[in-house]
Coordinates of C-alpha atoms and ligand atoms in Angstrom, one line a residue:
K70 CA 8.2 7.7 29.6
S71 CA 5.4 9.0 31.9
F72 CA 3.1 11.8 30.9
D73 CA 0.8 14.3 32.5
F74 CA -2.7 14.9 31.2
D75 CA -5.1 17.8 31.4
I76 CA -8.4 16.2 32.3
R77 CA -11.4 18.2 31.2
E78 CA -15.2 17.7 31.4
G79 CA -16.9 16.9 28.1
Q80 CA -14.0 15.2 26.4
R81 CA -13.1 11.8 25.4
S82 CA -9.6 10.5 24.9
F83 CA -8.0 7.6 23.0
V84 CA -4.6 6.1 22.6
Y85 CA -4.0 5.6 18.9
F86 CA -1.2 3.3 17.6
E87 CA -0.1 3.8 14.0
A88 CA 1.4 0.3 13.9
V89 CA 2.7 -2.3 16.3
N90 CA 4.2 -5.5 14.9
Y91 CA 2.7 -8.1 15.5
E92 CA 0.6 -8.7 18.5
A93 CA 0.1 -5.9 21.0
K94 CA -1.4 -5.9 24.6
V95 CA -1.8 -2.4 25.8
Y96 CA -1.9 -1.4 29.5
L97 CA -2.6 2.1 30.9
N98 CA -1.4 2.6 34.5
G99 CA -1.3 -1.1 35.0
E100 CA -4.8 -1.8 33.6
L101 CA -5.2 -3.8 30.4
L102 CA -6.9 -1.6 27.8
G103 CA -7.1 -4.2 25.0
A104 CA -5.2 -6.2 22.4
H105 CA -4.6 -6.0 18.7
E106 CA -3.2 -8.4 16.1
G107 CA -1.7 -7.3 12.8
G108 CA 1.5 -5.4 12.3
F109 CA 0.9 -2.6 9.8
T110 CA -2.4 -0.9 10.4
P111 CA -3.7 1.5 13.1
F112 CA -5.9 0.8 16.1
Q113 CA -7.0 2.6 19.2
F114 CA -8.4 2.2 22.7
E115 CA -10.6 4.6 24.6
V116 CA -9.0 5.9 27.8
T117 CA -11.7 8.4 28.9
G118 CA -11.9 8.4 32.7
K119 CA -8.8 6.3 32.9
L120 CA -6.1 9.0 32.7
K121 CA -4.7 10.7 35.7
T122 CA -3.5 14.3 35.8
K123 CA 0.1 13.1 36.6
D124 CA 2.4 10.2 35.8
N125 CA 0.4 8.2 33.3
F126 CA 2.2 5.1 32.0
I127 CA 1.4 3.2 28.8
V128 CA 3.0 -0.1 28.5
V129 CA 2.8 -2.2 25.4
K130 CA 3.6 -5.8 25.4
V131 CA 4.6 -6.8 21.9
D132 CA 5.0 -10.2 20.6
N133 CA 6.6 -10.6 17.2
K134 CA 6.7 -14.3 17.1
R135 CA 5.8 -15.6 13.7
K136 CA 2.6 -17.6 13.6
K137 CA 1.6 -20.2 11.1
D138 CA -2.0 -19.0 11.1
G139 CA -1.1 -15.3 11.1
I140 CA -1.1 -12.7 8.4
P141 CA 1.7 -12.8 7.3
T142 CA 2.6 -16.4 8.1
L143 CA 5.9 -18.0 9.1
N144 CA 7.7 -17.3 5.9
S145 CA 8.3 -14.0 4.2
D146 CA 11.1 -12.5 2.1
W147 CA 11.5 -9.4 4.2
W148 CA 12.9 -8.6 7.6
N149 CA 9.7 -8.3 9.7
Y150 CA 10.9 -5.7 12.1
G151 CA 8.9 -6.1 15.4
G152 CA 7.8 -3.7 18.0
I153 CA 6.3 -0.3 18.1
T154 CA 7.3 0.6 14.6
R155 CA 5.3 3.8 14.1
S156 CA 4.1 6.7 16.3
V157 CA 1.7 6.5 19.2
H158 CA -0.7 9.4 20.0
V159 CA -3.0 10.4 22.8
I160 CA -6.0 12.0 21.1
T161 CA -8.6 14.1 22.8
V162 CA -11.9 15.1 21.2
P163 CA -15.2 16.6 22.5
D164 CA -17.8 14.2 23.7
L165 CA -19.7 14.9 20.5
H166 CA -17.1 14.6 17.8
I167 CA -16.4 13.7 14.1
S168 CA -15.4 10.1 14.1
D169 CA -15.2 9.4 10.4
Y170 CA -15.6 11.0 7.0
T171 CA -15.4 9.9 3.3
I172 CA -15.1 12.5 0.6
A173 CA -14.5 11.7 -3.0
L174 CA -15.5 12.5 -6.6
S175 CA -18.5 10.4 -7.8
K176 CA -17.9 7.7 -10.3
D177 CA -19.3 9.8 -13.1
G178 CA -17.0 12.6 -12.1
K179 CA -19.9 15.1 -11.7
N180 CA -20.3 15.4 -8.0
I181 CA -18.3 15.5 -4.8
E182 CA -20.0 13.1 -2.5
G183 CA -19.6 11.2 0.7
Q184 CA -20.5 11.2 4.3
V185 CA -19.5 12.5 7.7
V186 CA -20.1 10.4 10.8
V187 CA -20.4 11.9 14.3
D188 CA -20.2 10.1 17.5
G189 CA -21.9 11.3 20.8
K190 CA -25.2 12.6 21.9
L191 CA -26.9 14.8 19.2
T192 CA -29.1 17.7 20.2
G193 CA -29.8 19.2 16.8
D194 CA -26.1 19.8 16.1
K195 CA -25.0 20.6 12.6
V196 CA -21.9 19.7 10.7
F197 CA -20.3 22.2 8.3
L198 CA -18.2 21.1 5.4
S199 CA -16.4 23.5 3.2
I200 CA -13.9 23.5 0.3
P201 CA -12.9 27.2 0.2
E202 CA -11.1 27.0 -3.1
L203 CA -14.2 25.7 -4.8
K204 CA -16.3 28.2 -2.9
K205 CA -18.4 25.4 -1.5
S206 CA -19.8 25.4 1.9
I207 CA -22.6 23.1 3.1
E208 CA -24.5 22.4 6.2
L209 CA -25.3 18.9 7.2
Q210 CA -27.9 17.6 9.7
P211 CA -26.7 14.2 11.0
E212 CA -29.4 11.5 11.3
S213 CA -30.0 9.8 14.6
N214 CA -27.2 7.3 13.9
G215 CA -24.7 10.1 13.5
V216 CA -24.4 9.8 9.7
S217 CA -24.9 12.6 7.2
R218 CA -24.5 12.0 3.5
F219 CA -24.0 14.6 1.0
S220 CA -23.5 15.1 -2.8
F221 CA -23.1 18.4 -4.7
K222 CA -22.2 19.3 -8.2
A223 CA -18.6 20.3 -8.6
K224 CA -15.9 20.7 -11.2
P225 CA -12.7 20.5 -9.3
E226 CA -9.3 20.4 -11.0
L227 CA -8.7 16.7 -11.1
W228 CA -5.8 14.9 -9.2
S229 CA -3.4 13.3 -11.6
P230 CA 0.4 12.5 -11.6
E231 CA 1.0 15.5 -13.8
Q232 CA -1.1 17.8 -11.6
P233 CA -1.5 16.3 -8.1
K234 CA -4.0 18.9 -7.1
L235 CA -5.3 18.7 -3.5
Y236 CA -8.0 20.8 -2.0
K237 CA -8.2 21.9 1.5
V238 CA -11.4 20.5 3.1
Q239 CA -12.7 21.6 6.4
I240 CA -15.2 19.8 8.5
Q241 CA -16.6 21.5 11.6
L242 CA -18.8 20.3 14.4
G243 CA -19.2 22.8 17.3
T244 CA -15.6 23.8 18.3
E245 CA -14.0 20.8 16.6
K246 CA -12.4 21.6 13.2
I247 CA -10.8 19.0 11.0
T248 CA -8.7 19.9 8.0
D249 CA -7.7 17.5 5.4
H250 CA -6.2 17.9 1.9
I251 CA -8.1 15.8 -0.6
G252 CA -7.7 15.1 -4.3
F253 CA -10.5 14.3 -6.7
R254 CA -10.2 11.8 -9.5
T255 CA -12.0 8.8 -11.0
I256 CA -10.4 5.4 -11.6
E257 CA -12.0 2.6 -13.5
T258 CA -11.2 -0.1 -16.1
E259 CA -12.6 -0.5 -19.6
G260 CA -11.7 -3.7 -21.3
Y261 CA -7.9 -3.9 -21.1
D262 CA -7.5 -0.2 -20.1
I263 CA -7.1 1.5 -16.8
L264 CA -8.8 4.9 -17.0
L265 CA -7.7 7.7 -14.7
N266 CA -10.1 10.6 -15.1
G267 CA -11.6 8.9 -18.1
K268 CA -8.3 8.6 -19.9
S269 CA -6.2 5.4 -20.5
V270 CA -3.1 5.5 -18.4
F271 CA 0.1 3.3 -18.3
L272 CA 1.3 2.8 -14.7
K273 CA 5.0 3.4 -14.7
G274 CA 5.9 2.1 -11.3
I275 CA 8.3 0.5 -8.9
C276 CA 7.8 -1.7 -5.9
I277 CA 9.0 -0.3 -2.5
H278 CA 9.5 -2.0 0.9
E279 CA 9.2 0.2 4.0
E280 CA 12.9 -0.1 4.6
A281 CA 15.0 2.9 5.5
P282 CA 17.7 4.0 3.2
Y283 CA 21.3 4.3 4.5
K284 CA 20.6 3.1 8.1
T285 CA 18.3 0.1 7.4
G286 CA 15.4 -0.6 9.8
R287 CA 11.9 0.6 9.3
V288 CA 11.3 3.9 7.7
T289 CA 10.5 6.3 10.5
S290 CA 11.3 9.8 9.3
E291 CA 9.9 12.1 6.7
E292 CA 13.4 12.5 5.3
E293 CA 13.6 8.7 4.6
I294 CA 10.2 8.8 3.0
L295 CA 11.2 11.7 0.7
T296 CA 14.4 9.9 -0.2
L297 CA 12.6 6.8 -1.4
L298 CA 9.9 8.7 -3.2
G299 CA 12.4 11.0 -4.7
W300 CA 14.2 8.1 -6.2
A301 CA 10.9 6.8 -7.6
K302 CA 10.2 10.2 -9.2
E303 CA 13.8 10.3 -10.6
L304 CA 13.1 6.9 -12.2
G305 CA 10.2 8.5 -14.0
C306 CA 7.4 6.8 -12.1
N307 CA 3.8 7.9 -11.9
Y308 CA 3.0 4.9 -9.7
I309 CA 4.3 2.8 -6.8
R310 CA 3.4 -0.6 -5.3
L311 CA 3.8 -0.4 -1.6
A312 CA 4.9 -4.0 -0.9
H313 CA 3.9 -6.2 1.0
Y314 CA 1.9 -4.6 3.8
P315 CA 0.3 -1.2 4.3
H316 CA 3.1 1.4 4.7
S317 CA 2.7 4.5 7.0
E318 CA 0.0 7.0 6.4
K319 CA 2.8 9.6 5.9
M320 CA 4.2 7.6 3.0
V321 CA 0.8 7.5 1.3
K322 CA 0.3 11.2 1.8
E323 CA 3.6 12.2 0.6
A324 CA 3.2 10.0 -2.5
E325 CA -0.1 11.6 -3.2
R326 CA 1.4 15.1 -2.9
L327 CA 4.1 14.1 -5.4
G328 CA 1.7 12.6 -7.9
L329 CA 2.4 8.9 -7.5
M330 CA -0.6 6.6 -7.9
I331 CA -0.5 3.7 -5.3
W332 CA -1.1 0.0 -5.1
S333 CA -1.5 -0.7 -1.4
E334 CA -1.7 -4.3 -0.1
I335 CA -2.1 -6.5 3.0
P336 CA 0.4 -9.2 3.8
V337 CA -1.6 -12.2 2.5
Y338 CA 1.7 -13.5 1.3
W339 CA 2.5 -16.9 -0.1
T340 CA 0.9 -19.9 1.7
V341 CA -1.2 -18.5 4.6
S342 CA -3.6 -20.8 6.3
F343 CA -6.4 -20.4 3.7
G344 CA -8.5 -23.1 5.3
N345 CA -8.6 -21.4 8.7
E346 CA -11.5 -19.0 9.5
L347 CA -9.5 -17.2 12.1
T348 CA -6.8 -16.5 9.5
Y349 CA -9.4 -15.1 7.2
A350 CA -10.7 -12.9 10.0
L351 CA -7.3 -11.5 10.5
A352 CA -6.8 -10.8 6.8
E353 CA -10.2 -9.1 6.7
Q354 CA -9.4 -7.0 9.7
Q355 CA -6.2 -5.7 8.2
L356 CA -8.0 -5.0 4.9
E357 CA -10.6 -3.0 6.7
E358 CA -8.1 -1.1 8.8
M359 CA -6.1 -0.3 5.7
I360 CA -9.1 0.9 3.8
M361 CA -10.5 2.9 6.7
R362 CA -7.2 4.7 7.0
D363 CA -6.6 5.6 3.4
K364 CA -10.0 5.8 1.8
N365 CA -9.8 9.5 1.3
R366 CA -6.5 9.3 -0.5
A367 CA -7.0 9.9 -4.2
A368 CA -3.5 8.5 -5.0
V369 CA -4.6 5.0 -3.9
V370 CA -6.0 3.4 -7.0
L371 CA -5.6 -0.3 -6.3
W372 CA -6.2 -2.4 -3.2
G373 CA -4.0 -5.5 -3.3
I374 CA -5.4 -8.5 -1.6
A375 CA -2.7 -11.1 -2.0
N376 CA 0.8 -11.9 -3.3
E377 CA 1.8 -15.2 -5.0
T378 CA -0.7 -17.5 -3.4
P379 CA -0.6 -21.1 -4.7
L380 CA -3.7 -22.4 -6.3
S381 CA -6.2 -24.3 -4.2
E382 CA -9.9 -24.3 -3.5
N383 CA -9.5 -22.9 0.0
R384 CA -7.3 -20.1 -1.4
F385 CA -9.9 -19.2 -4.0
T386 CA -12.8 -19.1 -1.5
F387 CA -10.7 -17.0 0.9
L388 CA -9.5 -14.5 -1.6
K389 CA -12.9 -14.2 -3.4
K390 CA -14.5 -13.4 0.0
L391 CA -11.8 -10.9 0.7
A392 CA -12.3 -9.1 -2.7
E393 CA -16.0 -9.0 -2.0
K394 CA -15.3 -7.4 1.4
A395 CA -13.0 -4.9 -0.2
R396 CA -15.7 -3.9 -2.6
S397 CA -18.3 -3.6 0.1
L398 CA -16.0 -1.3 2.0
D399 CA -14.9 0.7 -1.0
S400 CA -16.6 0.4 -4.3
S401 CA -14.6 3.3 -5.8
R402 CA -11.2 1.6 -6.2
L403 CA -9.9 -1.3 -8.2
I404 CA -9.1 -4.7 -6.7
T405 CA -5.9 -6.5 -7.6
A406 CA -3.6 -9.4 -6.6
A407 CA -0.1 -10.4 -7.6
L408 CA -0.4 -13.8 -9.2
D409 CA 2.4 -16.2 -10.2
T410 CA 0.4 -19.1 -11.5
Q411 CA -0.3 -19.6 -15.1
S412 CA -0.3 -22.3 -17.7
E413 CA 1.7 -22.8 -20.9
K414 CA -0.1 -22.8 -24.2
N415 CA 1.6 -23.2 -27.5
G416 CA 4.8 -21.8 -26.1
S417 CA 3.0 -18.8 -24.6
K418 CA 2.1 -18.2 -20.9
L419 CA -1.6 -18.2 -20.4
I420 CA -3.1 -16.2 -17.5
D421 CA -5.8 -18.6 -16.4
D422 CA -5.6 -18.4 -12.6
P423 CA -9.3 -18.5 -11.5
L424 CA -8.6 -15.4 -9.4
G425 CA -8.4 -13.5 -12.6
D426 CA -12.1 -13.6 -12.7
V427 CA -12.4 -11.9 -9.3
V428 CA -10.0 -9.0 -9.5
D429 CA -10.4 -5.9 -11.6
V430 CA -6.7 -5.7 -12.6
I431 CA -4.4 -8.7 -12.9
G432 CA -1.0 -8.5 -11.3
I433 CA 1.7 -10.9 -12.6
N434 CA 5.0 -11.6 -10.9
S435 CA 7.4 -13.3 -13.2
Y436 CA 11.2 -13.6 -12.9
C437 CA 12.3 -14.4 -16.4
G438 CA 16.1 -14.4 -16.6
W439 CA 16.4 -14.8 -12.9
Y440 CA 14.3 -17.7 -11.5
Y441 CA 13.8 -19.2 -15.0
G442 CA 15.4 -18.9 -18.4
E443 CA 18.4 -17.0 -19.7
P444 CA 17.9 -13.2 -19.8
S445 CA 18.1 -13.2 -23.6
S446 CA 15.3 -15.7 -23.8
C447 CA 12.9 -13.3 -22.1
S448 CA 12.1 -11.2 -25.1
D449 CA 10.5 -14.2 -26.8
V450 CA 8.2 -15.0 -23.9
K451 CA 4.6 -14.3 -25.0
W452 CA 1.7 -13.7 -22.8
E453 CA -2.0 -14.5 -23.3
S454 CA -4.9 -14.0 -21.0
L455 CA -8.3 -15.7 -20.5
Y456 CA -9.6 -12.4 -19.1
E457 CA -10.4 -9.2 -20.8
K458 CA -8.9 -7.1 -18.0
P459 CA -5.8 -4.9 -17.7
M460 CA -2.6 -6.7 -16.6
I461 CA 0.2 -5.1 -14.6
M462 CA 3.5 -6.7 -14.4
S463 CA 3.6 -6.4 -10.6
E464 CA 7.2 -7.9 -10.3
I465 CA 10.1 -8.7 -12.6
G466 CA 13.7 -8.3 -11.9
G467 CA 17.0 -9.8 -10.9
G468 CA 19.8 -9.1 -8.3
A469 CA 23.2 -7.5 -8.3
L470 CA 25.6 -6.3 -5.7
A471 CA 26.1 -2.6 -6.3
G472 CA 29.6 -2.0 -7.6
L473 CA 30.2 -5.6 -8.7
H474 CA 31.0 -5.6 -12.4
G475 CA 31.7 -8.4 -14.9
E476 CA 30.5 -10.3 -17.9
L477 CA 26.9 -10.3 -19.0
N478 CA 26.6 -13.9 -18.0
E479 CA 28.0 -13.4 -14.5
R480 CA 25.2 -13.5 -11.9
W481 CA 25.2 -10.8 -9.2
T482 CA 27.0 -8.3 -11.5
E483 CA 25.3 -5.1 -12.4
E484 CA 25.7 -6.2 -16.1
Y485 CA 23.7 -9.4 -15.6
M486 CA 20.9 -7.6 -13.8
D487 CA 20.8 -4.9 -16.4
D488 CA 20.5 -7.7 -19.1
V489 CA 17.6 -9.2 -17.2
Y490 CA 15.9 -5.8 -17.4
K491 CA 16.8 -5.3 -21.1
Y492 CA 15.1 -8.4 -22.3
N493 CA 12.2 -8.2 -19.9
L494 CA 11.4 -4.8 -21.2
E495 CA 11.3 -6.2 -24.7
M496 CA 8.9 -8.9 -23.4
I497 CA 6.8 -6.2 -21.9
D498 CA 6.6 -4.3 -25.1
N499 CA 5.0 -7.4 -26.7
I500 CA 2.1 -7.7 -24.2
S501 CA -0.8 -5.8 -25.8
F502 CA -3.0 -5.9 -22.7
L503 CA -0.3 -4.7 -20.3
R504 CA -1.2 -1.4 -18.6
G505 CA 1.5 -1.0 -16.0
M506 CA 4.5 -2.4 -14.2
T507 CA 6.4 -2.3 -11.0
P508 CA 9.7 -4.1 -11.2
W509 CA 11.1 -5.6 -8.0
I510 CA 12.4 -3.4 -6.4
L511 CA 13.5 0.2 -5.7
M512 CA 16.1 -0.5 -3.0
D513 CA 17.9 -3.5 -1.6
F514 CA 16.2 -4.7 1.6
R515 CA 17.0 -6.9 4.5
S516 CA 15.7 -10.4 4.4
A517 CA 16.2 -13.4 6.7
R518 CA 16.3 -15.6 3.6
R519 CA 19.3 -14.1 1.8
H520 CA 22.5 -15.5 3.1
L521 CA 24.9 -15.7 0.1
K522 CA 28.3 -14.8 1.5
N523 CA 29.9 -11.6 0.3
I524 CA 26.9 -10.8 -1.9
Q525 CA 23.6 -10.9 -0.2
K526 CA 24.8 -10.5 3.4
D527 CA 21.2 -10.8 4.6
F528 CA 19.9 -8.4 1.9
N529 CA 17.7 -9.1 -1.1
R530 CA 19.8 -7.6 -3.8
K531 CA 17.1 -7.0 -6.4
G532 CA 17.1 -3.2 -5.6
L533 CA 17.8 -0.8 -8.5
I534 CA 19.6 1.1 -5.7
S535 CA 21.6 -0.3 -2.9
E536 CA 20.6 0.4 0.7
Q537 CA 23.6 2.8 0.7
G538 CA 22.1 4.8 -2.1
E539 CA 24.3 3.5 -5.0
K540 CA 22.3 3.3 -8.2
K541 CA 22.9 0.1 -10.2
K542 CA 23.0 0.0 -14.1
A543 CA 19.5 -1.3 -14.3
F544 CA 18.2 1.9 -12.7
Y545 CA 19.3 3.9 -15.7
R546 CA 17.8 1.4 -18.1
L547 CA 14.5 1.6 -16.5
Q548 CA 14.7 5.3 -16.3
E549 CA 15.4 5.6 -20.0
Y550 CA 12.5 3.2 -20.7
Y551 CA 10.0 5.2 -18.7
K552 CA 11.2 8.4 -20.3
N553 CA 10.1 7.1 -23.7
K554 CA 7.0 5.3 -22.6
N555 CA 3.6 6.9 -22.9
Ligands
GCB755 C1 8.7 -12.5 -5.2 C2 8.0 -12.0 -3.9 C3 8.9 -10.9 -3.3 C4 10.3 -11.5 -3.2 C5 10.8 -11.6 -4.6 C6 12.2 -12.2 -4.7 O1 8.1 -13.0 -6.0 O2 6.7 -11.4 -4.2 O3 8.4 -10.7 -2.0 O4 11.2 -10.7 -2.5 O5 10.0 -12.5 -5.3 O6 13.2 -11.5 -4.6 O7 12.4 -13.4 -4.8

């Protein structure tokens, strides 16, 4: 659809894409603006001086071909919807404008600190930052590179799942005024504990794919977001794992408003080309775009850098570098990865993946009762770890077709799946260093790998809820468990 544009002196304009999966080439009025690779994070191109007053056309050539050296790679257990999957915006700002800001509570919890970055020619211009509710208002003088840092004493009411307090923050530069709603909290680990605002917390979570309830396809509306997050709240969650790629900004913001802590990850999934430098560069770019987008979201407590990546030297080098990059971009959050490699020691599972040394929190995916063992054997599975770090069970679970009932030993029935949960929850209670969990998964989701006739019908059936909103038995078991869990 063509659009008109009001061209004004002293303004710059950008075309901003929330997400295009997977490769995008963007043209404005027949001229190539640029290209982008990576399906779940935002990017923009400047169009100042290129827009006409009438009949502008933006054309996006999208290629969703799977690539061996891409992130993700050829193989994934989700339907990788292609195309322009999120909104596109034309943004206009003054020549001199605020291009970035980071605002957070300091690690010791005593100050609010951060920086505002301005872009454009400075002639003594000042930036004003205010948090009206805290009666705080400061004036900043950007340095010649446009950056102004600040730190001031403050005692805000802290953001937490019980009290997801957000403060209105305003930043002003000339006539430009930006308003955000920001929460303040600290997150750290101490031994086996995860400390939110200095207190040990157990992350009661669930994994979520960005799959729309009822209609399937990608989540596009606020209503769909609220349905998914509403179910997570109903389950008793204080935490969610947004699998296996960055979800929309709206999803993150709504979760924050509802008091759900977040694990957000990039699709370094299974066997990507760990030996390929270009693949590394792609992963790093997605990591950076994810962090840049959500660094002001208090709800995000964990950056996930990988999921179920088989052991190799190349993989270790790749992921170690990625973790270092994440820390250099954002030293305030915890780094994690979902691991599925461990040894057996005296009948116990021993977490000894070398990546355990690199991450702050160890995620473990383990499908006892589904991919190995009888459900009833799971309560006897014991876990040990080489690392004195918190562990999160980042995936456990089993599948069922909603409405299919039968004996406990009949796969795909709600009873079987419920039994998987029953014994896995007993196993979980025996792991002294476990500080959180996100069973797999909130809702059934489409996958090109799941063809079992009459059961899967191209859906992964490990959802606690079907894609038509029917809750399975295991939903209520986990709900009961979370109700009694501190
Ligand atoms: C896993 C993967 C997840 C799959 C799930 C399954 O371990 O991390 O993406 O969908 O198992 O259902 O097999």
